[in-house]
C-alpha positions as protocol buffer text, in pm:
chain_id: "A"
residue {
  index: 1
  type: MET
  ca { x: 964 y: -1319 z: -235 }
}
residue {
  index: 2
  type: PHE
  ca { x: 853 y: -1155 z: -561 }
}
residue {
  index: 3
  type: ASP
  ca { x: 1117 y: -914 z: -693 }
}
residue {
  index: 4
  type: PRO
  ca { x: 959 y: -615 z: -862 }
}
residue {
  index: 5
  type: PHE
  ca { x: 1304 y: -503 z: -989 }
}
residue {
  index: 6
  type: ASP
  ca { x: 1333 y: -819 z: -1204 }
}
residue {
  index: 7
  type: GLU
  ca { x: 1302 y: -697 z: -1561 }
}
residue {
  index: 8
  type: THR
  ca { x: 1165 y: -1037 z: -1663 }
}
residue {
  index: 9
  type: TRP
  ca { x: 823 y: -911 z: -1561 }
}
residue {
  index: 10
  type: TRP
  ca { x: 833 y: -573 z: -1734 }
}
residue {
  index: 11
  type: ARG
  ca { x: 955 y: -652 z: -2089 }
}
residue {
  index: 12
  type: ALA
  ca { x: 607 y: -563 z: -2217 }
}
residue {
  index: 13
  type: GLY
  ca { x: 596 y: -237 z: -2023 }
}
residue {
  index: 14
  type: ALA
  ca { x: 532 y: -124 z: -1668 }
}
residue {
  index: 15
  type: SER
  ca { x: 177 y: -267 z: -1644 }
}
residue {
  index: 16
  type: LEU
  ca { x: 30 y: -608 z: -1566 }
}
residue {
  index: 17
  type: ASN
  ca { x: -235 y: -816 z: -1736 }
}
residue {
  index: 18
  type: TRP
  ca { x: -539 y: -761 z: -1516 }
}
residue {
  index: 19
  type: TRP
  ca { x: -834 y: -989 z: -1464 }
}
residue {
  index: 20
  type: ASP
  ca { x: -1090 y: -711 z: -1415 }
}
residue {
  index: 21
  type: SER
  ca { x: -1380 y: -820 z: -1192 }
}
residue {
  index: 22
  type: GLU
  ca { x: -1619 y: -573 z: -1361 }
}
residue {
  index: 23
  type: PHE
  ca { x: -1582 y: -729 z: -1704 }
}
residue {
  index: 24
  type: ALA
  ca { x: -1444 y: -1083 z: -1656 }
}
residue {
  index: 25
  type: GLU
  ca { x: -1646 y: -1389 z: -1566 }
}
residue {
  index: 26
  type: PRO
  ca { x: -1533 y: -1587 z: -1253 }
}
residue {
  index: 27
  type: THR
  ca { x: -1307 y: -1870 z: -1360 }
}
residue {
  index: 28
  type: GLY
  ca { x: -1334 y: -2238 z: -1272 }
}
residue {
  index: 29
  type: TRP
  ca { x: -1071 y: -2215 z: -996 }
}
residue {
  index: 30
  type: MET
  ca { x: -1273 y: -1952 z: -808 }
}
residue {
  index: 31
  type: PRO
  ca { x: -1545 y: -2056 z: -566 }
}
residue {
  index: 32
  type: ASP
  ca { x: -1905 y: -1980 z: -662 }
}
residue {
  index: 33
  type: PRO
  ca { x: -2041 y: -1652 z: -507 }
}
residue {
  index: 34
  type: ASP
  ca { x: -2241 y: -1822 z: -234 }
}
residue {
  index: 35
  type: ARG
  ca { x: -1946 y: -2028 z: -115 }
}
residue {
  index: 36
  type: ALA
  ca { x: -1712 y: -1723 z: -144 }
}
residue {
  index: 37
  type: LEU
  ca { x: -1946 y: -1512 z: 65 }
}
residue {
  index: 38
  type: ALA
  ca { x: -1980 y: -1781 z: 339 }
}
residue {
  index: 39
  type: TRP
  ca { x: -1605 y: -1817 z: 355 }
}
residue {
  index: 40
  type: LEU
  ca { x: -1543 y: -1439 z: 378 }
}
residue {
  index: 41
  type: ARG
  ca { x: -1810 y: -1399 z: 650 }
}
residue {
  index: 42
  type: ALA
  ca { x: -1632 y: -1665 z: 849 }
}
residue {
  index: 43
  type: HIS
  ca { x: -1292 y: -1491 z: 790 }
}
residue {
  index: 44
  type: ARG
  ca { x: -1398 y: -1130 z: 814 }
}
residue {
  index: 45
  type: PRO
  ca { x: -1088 y: -990 z: 988 }
}
residue {
  index: 46
  type: ALA
  ca { x: -864 y: -1118 z: 706 }
}
residue {
  index: 47
  type: ALA
  ca { x: -1084 y: -967 z: 440 }
}
residue {
  index: 48
  type: VAL
  ca { x: -1097 y: -626 z: 615 }
}
residue {
  index: 49
  type: CYS
  ca { x: -721 y: -628 z: 665 }
}
residue {
  index: 50
  type: ALA
  ca { x: -654 y: -714 z: 301 }
}
residue {
  index: 51
  type: LEU
  ca { x: -888 y: -434 z: 175 }
}
residue {
  index: 52
  type: ALA
  ca { x: -731 y: -178 z: 410 }
}
residue {
  index: 53
  type: LEU
  ca { x: -379 y: -263 z: 295 }
}
residue {
  index: 54
  type: LEU
  ca { x: -482 y: -260 z: -72 }
}
residue {
  index: 55
  type: ARG
  ca { x: -642 y: 80 z: -31 }
}
residue {
  index: 56
  type: SER
  ca { x: -333 y: 207 z: 136 }
}
residue {
  index: 57
  type: TYR
  ca { x: -70 y: 59 z: -109 }
}
residue {
  index: 58
  type: ARG
  ca { x: -283 y: 51 z: -430 }
}
residue {
  index: 59
  type: THR
  ca { x: -127 y: -261 z: -586 }
}
residue {
  index: 60
  type: CYS
  ca { x: 34 y: -549 z: -391 }
}
residue {
  index: 61
  type: GLU
  ca { x: 161 y: -895 z: -472 }
}
residue {
  index: 62
  type: THR
  ca { x: 14 y: -1166 z: -245 }
}
residue {
  index: 63
  type: GLY
  ca { x: 357 y: -1242 z: -89 }
}
residue {
  index: 64
  type: GLN
  ca { x: 408 y: -872 z: -17 }
}
residue {
  index: 65
  type: LEU
  ca { x: 67 y: -861 z: 161 }
}
residue {
  index: 66
  type: HIS
  ca { x: 175 y: -1157 z: 374 }
}
residue {
  index: 67
  type: GLY
  ca { x: 494 y: -963 z: 450 }
}
residue {
  index: 68
  type: LEU
  ca { x: 292 y: -662 z: 561 }
}
residue {
  index: 69
  type: GLU
  ca { x: 51 y: -872 z: 768 }
}
residue {
  index: 70
  type: PRO
  ca { x: 130 y: -1239 z: 841 }
}
residue {
  index: 71
  type: MET
  ca { x: -235 y: -1320 z: 892 }
}
residue {
  index: 72
  type: LEU
  ca { x: -283 y: -1283 z: 515 }
}
residue {
  index: 73
  type: PRO
  ca { x: -185 y: -1578 z: 296 }
}
residue {
  index: 74
  type: ALA
  ca { x: 110 y: -1547 z: 62 }
}
residue {
  index: 75
  type: ALA
  ca { x: -12 y: -1812 z: -182 }
}
residue {
  index: 76
  type: PRO
  ca { x: -213 y: -1651 z: -473 }
}
residue {
  index: 77
  type: GLY
  ca { x: -440 y: -1955 z: -485 }
}
residue {
  index: 78
  type: ALA
  ca { x: -545 y: -1913 z: -124 }
}
residue {
  index: 79
  type: MET
  ca { x: -921 y: -1909 z: -61 }
}
residue {
  index: 80
  type: LEU
  ca { x: -912 y: -1546 z: 56 }
}
residue {
  index: 81
  type: TRP
  ca { x: -797 y: -1412 z: -280 }
}
residue {
  index: 82
  type: ARG
  ca { x: -1014 y: -1642 z: -478 }
}
residue {
  index: 83
  type: SER
  ca { x: -1319 y: -1552 z: -272 }
}
residue {
  index: 84
  type: MET
  ca { x: -1260 y: -1182 z: -289 }
}
residue {
  index: 85
  type: ALA
  ca { x: -1221 y: -1202 z: -665 }
}
residue {
  index: 86
  type: SER
  ca { x: -1537 y: -1410 z: -707 }
}
residue {
  index: 87
  type: LEU
  ca { x: -1738 y: -1144 z: -529 }
}
residue {
  index: 88
  type: GLY
  ca { x: -1587 y: -861 z: -736 }
}
residue {
  index: 89
  type: LEU
  ca { x: -1408 y: -699 z: -446 }
}
residue {
  index: 90
  type: VAL
  ca { x: -1059 y: -721 z: -611 }
}
residue {
  index: 91
  type: ASP
  ca { x: -896 y: -750 z: -950 }
}
residue {
  index: 92
  type: LEU
  ca { x: -604 y: -990 z: -1005 }
}
residue {
  index: 93
  type: GLY
  ca { x: -296 y: -893 z: -1198 }
}
residue {
  index: 94
  type: TYR
  ca { x: -54 y: -1121 z: -1385 }
}
residue {
  index: 95
  type: PRO
  ca { x: 276 y: -1056 z: -1565 }
}
residue {
  index: 96
  type: ILE
  ca { x: 247 y: -1011 z: -1940 }
}
residue {
  index: 97
  type: ASN
  ca { x: 412 y: -1301 z: -2130 }
}
residue {
  index: 98
  type: VAL
  ca { x: 606 y: -1182 z: -2433 }
}
residue {
  index: 99
  type: ASP
  ca { x: 751 y: -1511 z: -2556 }
}
residue {
  index: 100
  type: GLY
  ca { x: 450 y: -1610 z: -2760 }
}
residue {
  index: 101
  type: ARG
  ca { x: 344 y: -1900 z: -2539 }
}
residue {
  index: 102
  type: GLY
  ca { x: 17 y: -1743 z: -2424 }
}
residue {
  index: 103
  type: ALA
  ca { x: -75 y: -1545 z: -2115 }
}
residue {
  index: 104
  type: TRP
  ca { x: 3 y: -1638 z: -1757 }
}
residue {
  index: 105
  type: PHE
  ca { x: -323 y: -1674 z: -1565 }
}
residue {
  index: 106
  type: GLY
  ca { x: -452 y: -1803 z: -1241 }
}
residue {
  index: 107
  type: PRO
  ca { x: -263 y: -2078 z: -1049 }
}
residue {
  index: 108
  type: ASN
  ca { x: -5 y: -2112 z: -1330 }
}
residue {
  index: 109
  type: ALA
  ca { x: 121 y: -1750 z: -1301 }
}
residue {
  index: 110
  type: PRO
  ca { x: 463 y: -1698 z: -1140 }
}
residue {
  index: 111
  type: PHE
  ca { x: 297 y: -1431 z: -916 }
}
residue {
  index: 112
  type: THR
  ca { x: -32 y: -1258 z: -867 }
}
residue {
  index: 113
  type: ALA
  ca { x: -92 y: -894 z: -781 }
}
residue {
  index: 114
  type: VAL
  ca { x: -410 y: -771 z: -614 }
}
residue {
  index: 115
  type: ARG
  ca { x: -588 y: -435 z: -624 }
}
residue {
  index: 116
  type: ILE
  ca { x: -929 y: -316 z: -505 }
}
residue {
  index: 117
  type: ALA
  ca { x: -1167 y: -340 z: -806 }
}
residue {
  index: 118
  type: GLN
  ca { x: -1092 y: -55 z: -1045 }
}
residue {
  index: 119
  type: HIS
  ca { x: -1406 y: -7 z: -1245 }
}
residue {
  index: 120
  type: HIS
  ca { x: -1664 y: -12 z: -970 }
}
residue {
  index: 121
  type: THR
  ca { x: -1686 y: 93 z: -609 }
}
residue {
  index: 122
  type: ILE
  ca { x: -1697 y: -200 z: -369 }
}
residue {
  index: 123
  type: ARG
  ca { x: -1873 y: -25 z: -79 }
}
residue {
  index: 124
  type: GLY
  ca { x: -2214 y: -173 z: -172 }
}
residue {
  index: 125
  type: ARG
  ca { x: -2060 y: -516 z: -217 }
}
residue {
  index: 126
  type: LEU
  ca { x: -1934 y: -516 z: 138 }
}
residue {
  index: 127
  type: ALA
  ca { x: -2282 y: -519 z: 287 }
}
residue {
  index: 128
  type: PRO
  ca { x: -2337 y: -899 z: 255 }
}
residue {
  index: 129
  type: LEU
  ca { x: -2018 y: -959 z: 457 }
}
residue {
  index: 130
  type: GLY
  ca { x: -2195 y: -824 z: 769 }
}
residue {
  index: 131
  type: LEU
  ca { x: -1920 y: -579 z: 858 }
}
residue {
  index: 132
  type: THR
  ca { x: -1971 y: -338 z: 1149 }
}
residue {
  index: 133
  type: PRO
  ca { x: -1951 y: 39 z: 1068 }
}
residue {
  index: 134
  type: MET
  ca { x: -1612 y: 46 z: 1240 }
}
residue {
  index: 135
  type: GLU
  ca { x: -1481 y: -241 z: 1031 }
}
residue {
  index: 136
  type: THR
  ca { x: -1597 y: -65 z: 714 }
}
residue {
  index: 137
  type: ALA
  ca { x: -1445 y: 264 z: 826 }
}
residue {
  index: 138
  type: SER
  ca { x: -1110 y: 92 z: 903 }
}
residue {
  index: 139
  type: ILE
  ca { x: -1069 y: 7 z: 537 }
}
residue {
  index: 140
  type: GLY
  ca { x: -1024 y: 375 z: 468 }
}
residue {
  index: 141
  type: PRO
  ca { x: -1214 y: 691 z: 374 }
}
residue {
  index: 142
  type: GLY
  ca { x: -1342 y: 797 z: 34 }
}
residue {
  index: 143
  type: THR
  ca { x: -1452 y: 596 z: -264 }
}
residue {
  index: 144
  type: LEU
  ca { x: -1346 y: 231 z: -234 }
}
residue {
  index: 145
  type: ARG
  ca { x: -1217 y: 186 z: -583 }
}
residue {
  index: 146
  type: ALA
  ca { x: -866 y: 137 z: -719 }
}
residue {
  index: 147
  type: GLN
  ca { x: -684 y: 459 z: -782 }
}
residue {
  index: 148
  type: ARG
  ca { x: -358 y: 560 z: -959 }
}
residue {
  index: 149
  type: GLN
  ca { x: -256 y: 222 z: -1085 }
}
residue {
  index: 150
  type: TYR
  ca { x: 112 y: 235 z: -1184 }
}
residue {
  index: 151
  type: ASP
  ca { x: 182 y: -134 z: -1141 }
}
residue {
  index: 152
  type: ARG
  ca { x: 566 y: -152 z: -1136 }
}
residue {
  index: 153
  type: HIS
  ca { x: 588 y: 172 z: -933 }
}
residue {
  index: 154
  type: ASN
  ca { x: 333 y: 52 z: -674 }
}
residue {
  index: 155
  type: LEU
  ca { x: 483 y: -296 z: -643 }
}
residue {
  index: 156
  type: ILE
  ca { x: 832 y: -150 z: -583 }
}
residue {
  index: 157
  type: THR
  ca { x: 688 y: 79 z: -317 }
}
residue {
  index: 158
  type: THR
  ca { x: 510 y: -203 z: -146 }
}
residue {
  index: 159
  type: GLY
  ca { x: 834 y: -402 z: -145 }
}
residue {
  index: 160
  type: MET
  ca { x: 1001 y: -105 z: 27 }
}
residue {
  index: 161
  type: ALA
  ca { x: 727 y: -111 z: 291 }
}
residue {
  index: 162
  type: VAL
  ca { x: 790 y: -481 z: 357 }
}
residue {
  index: 163
  type: SER
  ca { x: 1161 y: -419 z: 395 }
}
residue {
  index: 164
  type: ALA
  ca { x: 1100 y: -127 z: 630 }
}
residue {
  index: 165
  type: ARG
  ca { x: 858 y: -337 z: 844 }
}
residue {
  index: 166
  type: ARG
  ca { x: 1124 y: -604 z: 877 }
}
residue {
  index: 167
  type: ALA
  ca { x: 1373 y: -341 z: 993 }
}
residue {
  index: 168
  type: GLY
  ca { x: 1131 y: -227 z: 1266 }
}
residue {
  index: 169
  type: TRP
  ca { x: 949 y: 68 z: 1115 }
}
residue {
  index: 170
  type: LEU
  ca { x: 579 y: 127 z: 1114 }
}
residue {
  index: 171
  type: THR
  ca { x: 457 y: 205 z: 766 }
}
residue {
  index: 172
  type: ALA
  ca { x: 162 y: 362 z: 587 }
}
residue {
  index: 173
  type: GLY
  ca { x: 102 y: 361 z: 209 }
}
residue {
  index: 174
  type: GLU
  ca { x: 2 y: 628 z: -34 }
}
residue {
  index: 175
  type: GLY
  ca { x: -369 y: 598 z: 60 }
}
residue {
  index: 176
  type: TRP
  ca { x: -290 y: 756 z: 401 }
}
residue {
  index: 177
  type: CYS
  ca { x: 1 y: 974 z: 304 }
}
residue {
  index: 178
  type: GLN
  ca { x: -161 y: 1309 z: 223 }
}
residue {
  index: 179
  type: PHE
  ca { x: -1 y: 1647 z: 268 }
}
residue {
  index: 180
  type: SER
  ca { x: -304 y: 1775 z: 447 }
}
residue {
  index: 181
  type: ARG
  ca { x: -267 y: 1494 z: 700 }
}
residue {
  index: 182
  type: ILE
  ca { x: 105 y: 1575 z: 750 }
}
residue {
  index: 183
  type: THR
  ca { x: 52 y: 1940 z: 823 }
}
residue {
  index: 184
  type: GLY
  ca { x: -306 y: 1941 z: 946 }
}
residue {
  index: 185
  type: ASP
  ca { x: -384 y: 2208 z: 690 }
}
residue {
  index: 186
  type: GLY
  ca { x: -661 y: 2118 z: 439 }
}
residue {
  index: 187
  type: GLU
  ca { x: -520 y: 2374 z: 191 }
}
residue {
  index: 188
  type: ASP
  ca { x: -216 y: 2153 z: 138 }
}
residue {
  index: 189
  type: GLY
  ca { x: -430 y: 1922 z: -65 }
}
residue {
  index: 190
  type: GLU
  ca { x: -481 y: 1545 z: -93 }
}
residue {
  index: 191
  type: GLY
  ca { x: -161 y: 1465 z: -281 }
}
residue {
  index: 192
  type: GLY
  ca { x: 132 y: 1318 z: -100 }
}
residue {
  index: 193
  type: PRO
  ca { x: 426 y: 1076 z: -94 }
}
residue {
  index: 194
  type: ASP
  ca { x: 413 y: 706 z: -176 }
}
residue {
  index: 195
  type: LEU
  ca { x: 514 y: 568 z: 162 }
}
residue {
  index: 196
  type: ALA
  ca { x: 563 y: 681 z: 522 }
}
residue {
  index: 197
  type: LEU
  ca { x: 809 y: 522 z: 766 }
}
residue {
  index: 198
  type: MET
  ca { x: 722 y: 602 z: 1129 }
}
residue {
  index: 199
  type: GLY
  ca { x: 994 y: 546 z: 1388 }
}
residue {
  index: 200
  type: GLU
  ca { x: 1030 y: 628 z: 1751 }
}
residue {
  index: 201
  type: THR
  ca { x: 1168 y: 971 z: 1672 }
}
residue {
  index: 202
  type: ASP
  ca { x: 1211 y: 993 z: 1295 }
}
residue {
  index: 203
  type: LEU
  ca { x: 939 y: 1025 z: 1033 }
}
residue {
  index: 204
  type: VAL
  ca { x: 1055 y: 947 z: 681 }
}
residue {
  index: 205
  type: PHE
  ca { x: 847 y: 998 z: 364 }
}
residue {
  index: 206
  type: VAL
  ca { x: 936 y: 819 z: 39 }
}
residue {
  index: 207
  type: GLU
  ca { x: 884 y: 966 z: -310 }
}
residue {
  index: 208
  type: MET
  ca { x: 956 y: 686 z: -550 }
}
residue {
  index: 209
  type: THR
  ca { x: 1073 y: 848 z: -876 }
}
residue {
  index: 210
  type: ALA
  ca { x: 1086 y: 666 z: -1213 }
}
residue {
  index: 211
  type: SER
  ca { x: 1109 y: 962 z: -1452 }
}
residue {
  index: 212
  type: MET
  ca { x: 1228 y: 1316 z: -1482 }
}
residue {
  index: 213
  type: GLY
  ca { x: 912 y: 1482 z: -1598 }
}
residue {
  index: 214
  type: LEU
  ca { x: 852 y: 1857 z: -1588 }
}
residue {
  index: 215
  type: THR
  ca { x: 678 y: 1817 z: -1253 }
}
residue {
  index: 216
  type: LEU
  ca { x: 987 y: 1684 z: -1065 }
}
residue {
  index: 217
  type: GLU
  ca { x: 1129 y: 2022 z: -960 }
}
residue {
  index: 218
  type: SER
  ca { x: 783 y: 2142 z: -862 }
}
residue {
  index: 219
  type: LYS
  ca { x: 746 y: 1836 z: -635 }
}
residue {
  index: 220
  type: PHE
  ca { x: 1073 y: 1935 z: -463 }
}
residue {
  index: 221
  type: ARG
  ca { x: 945 y: 2287 z: -421 }
}
residue {
  index: 222
  type: LYS
  ca { x: 623 y: 2144 z: -268 }
}
residue {
  index: 223
  type: TRP
  ca { x: 829 y: 1954 z: -17 }
}
residue {
  index: 224
  type: ASP
  ca { x: 1031 y: 2264 z: 64 }
}
residue {
  index: 225
  type: ARG
  ca { x: 707 y: 2430 z: 172 }
}
residue {
  index: 226
  type: ILE
  ca { x: 586 y: 2121 z: 365 }
}
residue {
  index: 227
  type: LEU
  ca { x: 918 y: 2087 z: 548 }
}
residue {
  index: 228
  type: ASP
  ca { x: 897 y: 2454 z: 651 }
}
residue {
  index: 229
  type: HIS
  ca { x: 573 y: 2387 z: 833 }
}
residue {
  index: 230
  type: PRO
  ca { x: 601 y: 2389 z: 1210 }
}
residue {
  index: 231
  type: ALA
  ca { x: 451 y: 2038 z: 1229 }
}
residue {
  index: 232
  type: ALA
  ca { x: 728 y: 1896 z: 998 }
}
residue {
  index: 233
  type: GLY
  ca { x: 1033 y: 1943 z: 1219 }
}
residue {
  index: 234
  type: ARG
  ca { x: 1124 y: 1572 z: 1242 }
}
residue {
  index: 235
  type: ILE
  ca { x: 1047 y: 1479 z: 878 }
}
residue {
  index: 236
  type: HIS
  ca { x: 1293 y: 1371 z: 617 }
}
residue {
  index: 237
  type: VAL
  ca { x: 1215 y: 1289 z: 250 }
}
residue {
  index: 238
  type: VAL
  ca { x: 1383 y: 1011 z: 56 }
}
residue {
  index: 239
  type: TRP
  ca { x: 1377 y: 1008 z: -323 }
}
residue {
  index: 240
  type: PRO
  ca { x: 1456 y: 656 z: -454 }
}
residue {
  index: 241
  type: ALA
  ca { x: 1523 y: 645 z: -827 }
}
residue {
  index: 242
  type: GLY
  ca { x: 1339 y: 353 z: -976 }
}
residue {
  index: 243
  type: GLY
  ca { x: 1397 y: 413 z: -1345 }
}
residue {
  index: 244
  type: ARG
  ca { x: 1473 y: 148 z: -1602 }
}
residue {
  index: 245
  type: GLY
  ca { x: 1746 y: 93 z: -1861 }
}
residue {
  index: 246
  type: ARG
  ca { x: 1998 y: 362 z: -1954 }
}
residue {
  index: 247
  type: GLY
  ca { x: 1791 y: 640 z: -1805 }
}
residue {
  index: 248
  type: ALA
  ca { x: 1814 y: 502 z: -1453 }
}
residue {
  index: 249
  type: ALA
  ca { x: 2153 y: 646 z: -1379 }
}
residue {
  index: 250
  type: GLU
  ca { x: 2048 y: 983 z: -1514 }
}
residue {
  index: 251
  type: ILE
  ca { x: 1757 y: 993 z: -1276 }
}
residue {
  index: 252
  type: VAL
  ca { x: 1988 y: 929 z: -985 }
}
residue {
  index: 253
  type: ARG
  ca { x: 2221 y: 1211 z: -1091 }
}
residue {
  index: 254
  type: ARG
  ca { x: 1922 y: 1444 z: -1130 }
}
residue {
  index: 255
  type: LEU
  ca { x: 1802 y: 1359 z: -781 }
}
residue {
  index: 256
  type: ASP
  ca { x: 2154 y: 1403 z: -638 }
}
residue {
  index: 257
  type: GLY
  ca { x: 2156 y: 1755 z: -781 }
}
residue {
  index: 258
  type: LEU
  ca { x: 1813 y: 1849 z: -655 }
}
residue {
  index: 259
  type: CYS
  ca { x: 1891 y: 1715 z: -304 }
}
residue {
  index: 260
  type: ALA
  ca { x: 2239 y: 1870 z: -278 }
}
residue {
  index: 261
  type: ASP
  ca { x: 2124 y: 2191 z: -103 }
}
residue {
  index: 262
  type: ARG
  ca { x: 1833 y: 2043 z: 79 }
}
residue {
  index: 263
  type: PRO
  ca { x: 1961 y: 1887 z: 399 }
}
residue {
  index: 264
  type: ARG
  ca { x: 1639 y: 1702 z: 480 }
}
residue {
  index: 265
  type: GLN
  ca { x: 1580 y: 1557 z: 133 }
}
residue {
  index: 266
  type: HIS
  ca { x: 1796 y: 1257 z: 17 }
}
residue {
  index: 267
  type: ALA
  ca { x: 1850 y: 1073 z: -309 }
}
residue {
  index: 268
  type: ALA
  ca { x: 1872 y: 697 z: -327 }
}
residue {
  index: 269
  type: ASP
  ca { x: 1883 y: 410 z: -569 }
}
residue {
  index: 270
  type: ALA
  ca { x: 1546 y: 231 z: -531 }
}
residue {
  index: 271
  type: ALA
  ca { x: 1686 y: -131 z: -532 }
}
residue {
  index: 272
  type: GLU
  ca { x: 1973 y: -38 z: -298 }
}
residue {
  index: 273
  type: TRP
  ca { x: 1740 y: 154 z: -63 }
}
residue {
  index: 274
  type: THR
  ca { x: 1498 y: -140 z: -52 }
}
residue {
  index: 275
  type: ARG
  ca { x: 1791 y: -365 z: 62 }
}
residue {
  index: 276
  type: THR
  ca { x: 1966 y: -127 z: 307 }
}
residue {
  index: 277
  type: LEU
  ca { x: 1736 y: 172 z: 372 }
}
residue {
  index: 278
  type: ALA
  ca { x: 2044 y: 391 z: 329 }
}
residue {
  index: 279
  type: CYS
  ca { x: 2068 y: 695 z: 105 }
}
residue {
  index: 280
  type: ARG
  ca { x: 2352 y: 805 z: -125 }
}
residue {
  index: 281
  type: ASP
  ca { x: 2451 y: 1087 z: 115 }
}
residue {
  index: 282
  type: GLY
  ca { x: 2482 y: 851 z: 408 }
}
residue {
  index: 283
  type: PHE
  ca { x: 2143 y: 925 z: 558 }
}
residue {
  index: 284
  type: ALA
  ca { x: 2030 y: 604 z: 724 }
}
residue {
  index: 285
  type: PRO
  ca { x: 1769 y: 666 z: 997 }
}
residue {
  index: 286
  type: ALA
  ca { x: 1698 y: 401 z: 1259 }
}
residue {
  index: 287
  type: PRO
  ca { x: 1342 y: 310 z: 1366 }
}
residue {
  index: 288
  type: GLY
  ca { x: 1422 y: 292 z: 1731 }
}
residue {
  index: 289
  type: ARG
  ca { x: 1123 y: 136 z: 1913 }
}
residue {
  index: 290
  type: PRO
  ca { x: 810 y: 292 z: 1758 }
}
residue {
  index: 291
  type: ARG
  ca { x: 488 y: 229 z: 1944 }
}
residue {
  index: 292
  type: SER
  ca { x: 223 y: 57 z: 1734 }
}
residue {
  index: 293
  type: PRO
  ca { x: -142 y: 119 z: 1807 }
}
residue {
  index: 294
  type: ASP
  ca { x: -225 y: -95 z: 2112 }
}
residue {
  index: 295
  type: ARG
  ca { x: -598 y: -147 z: 2138 }
}
residue {
  index: 296
  type: TRP
  ca { x: -641 y: 225 z: 2095 }
}
residue {
  index: 297
  type: GLY
  ca { x: -1019 y: 216 z: 2030 }
}
residue {
  index: 298
  type: HIS
  ca { x: -1109 y: -34 z: 2298 }
}
residue {
  index: 299
  type: ARG
  ca { x: -1086 y: 197 z: 2595 }
}
residue {
  index: 300
  type: ASP
  ca { x: -1321 y: 456 z: 2452 }
}
residue {
  index: 301
  type: MET
  ca { x: -1570 y: 185 z: 2337 }
}
residue {
  index: 302
  type: ALA
  ca { x: -1559 y: 33 z: 2690 }
}
residue {
  index: 303
  type: ARG
  ca { x: -1645 y: 369 z: 2839 }
}
residue {
  index: 304
  type: LEU
  ca { x: -1935 y: 419 z: 2594 }
}
residue {
  index: 305
  type: GLY
  ca { x: -2053 y: 64 z: 2665 }
}
residue {
  index: 306
  type: ALA
  ca { x: -2064 y: 136 z: 3036 }
}
residue {
  index: 307
  type: VAL
  ca { x: -2282 y: 442 z: 2979 }
}
residue {
  index: 308
  type: TYR
  ca { x: -2529 y: 250 z: 2759 }
}
residue {
  index: 309
  type: GLY
  ca { x: -2535 y: -73 z: 2957 }
}
residue {
  index: 310
  type: MET
  ca { x: -2310 y: -278 z: 2722 }
}
residue {
  index: 311
  type: PRO
  ca { x: -2012 y: -380 z: 2928 }
}
residue {
  index: 312
  type: ALA
  ca { x: -1860 y: -590 z: 2646 }
}
residue {
  index: 313
  type: ALA
  ca { x: -1845 y: -297 z: 2402 }
}
residue {
  index: 314
  type: GLY
  ca { x: -1470 y: -273 z: 2441 }
}
residue {
  index: 315
  type: SER
  ca { x: -1412 y: -594 z: 2252 }
}
residue {
  index: 316
  type: TRP
  ca { x: -1726 y: -665 z: 2053 }
}
residue {
  index: 317
  type: ARG
  ca { x: -1645 y: -718 z: 1685 }
}
residue {
  index: 318
  type: LEU
  ca { x: -1395 y: -433 z: 1667 }
}
residue {
  index: 319
  type: PRO
  ca { x: -1164 y: -441 z: 1360 }
}
residue {
  index: 320
  type: GLU
  ca { x: -815 y: -573 z: 1385 }
}
residue {
  index: 321
  type: ARG
  ca { x: -671 y: -227 z: 1330 }
}
residue {
  index: 322
  type: LEU
  ca { x: -791 y: -127 z: 1680 }
}
residue {
  index: 323
  type: SER
  ca { x: -592 y: -413 z: 1828 }
}
residue {
  index: 324
  type: GLY
  ca { x: -268 y: -299 z: 1671 }
}
residue {
  index: 325
  type: ARG
  ca { x: -241 y: -596 z: 1435 }
}
residue {
  index: 326
  type: TYR
  ca { x: -169 y: -386 z: 1124 }
}
residue {
  index: 327
  type: TRP
  ca { x: -110 y: -23 z: 1037 }
}
residue {
  index: 328
  type: GLY
  ca { x: -172 y: 160 z: 712 }
}
């Protein structure tokens, strides 16, 4: 499994070297567009699932995507990723090589990250795939274009989601974690945490923190207001410190201080929390047995189908999300 904490990949900074589908020409190891389209039309559920997870988590490594949903291939050279890149649906990210031996690229790279195309919206490019409206909607609301690309930050967060899934939690990424969704109050805005862990009784939100900017205290005060909301009674917030170098320990100390008088907010070291899901103050919630979505759209569709004379509407080309295969 790719380790986003390995400093080998970040010696040139916290960003990757992106093959941008808006500006780069398809390479020889990608299928031509006609072949790519035919393949994706034949494997539509995998393409929809991949785009939904990328919209939720922003930037993911291919092995991480496999960890979130086993139906997706871990190998970066798999036909799914090559076809999606050929059609301009995704960009591909590679580590920046700083040893003077040239750039890593394509099948020779030690890992490949994926994001929804950043410099154009892909909604129009989905039409040739023949998706149903429900399949398109299941990818997520809003403009289908990459947002807030902080590569190291996002890859660490996605790794946390994979660990949480293995521990039994349901998870949702930043694309679904909006304050207004948490409280049901539109005035709370579209901002929100990086990750949600949904258990049988506990609901844990994760705020990955890699710096001590001027906005850090204001983010804590924002959470103070959210946690005071009547809908937030079972919510806890975890603040994993994901800084680099000598400043990393200082970030942890700062988070310890800010969490000290906040019983439902907890500091953690990002690498340690990814391994153990335990915080520095001993807070270590258990997922219990959360209930995943179980064909939650099929019953309603079946009822509508009966009304309109389409008895098979409960199973006709509905997206995988409605069968409980993946979540956020």
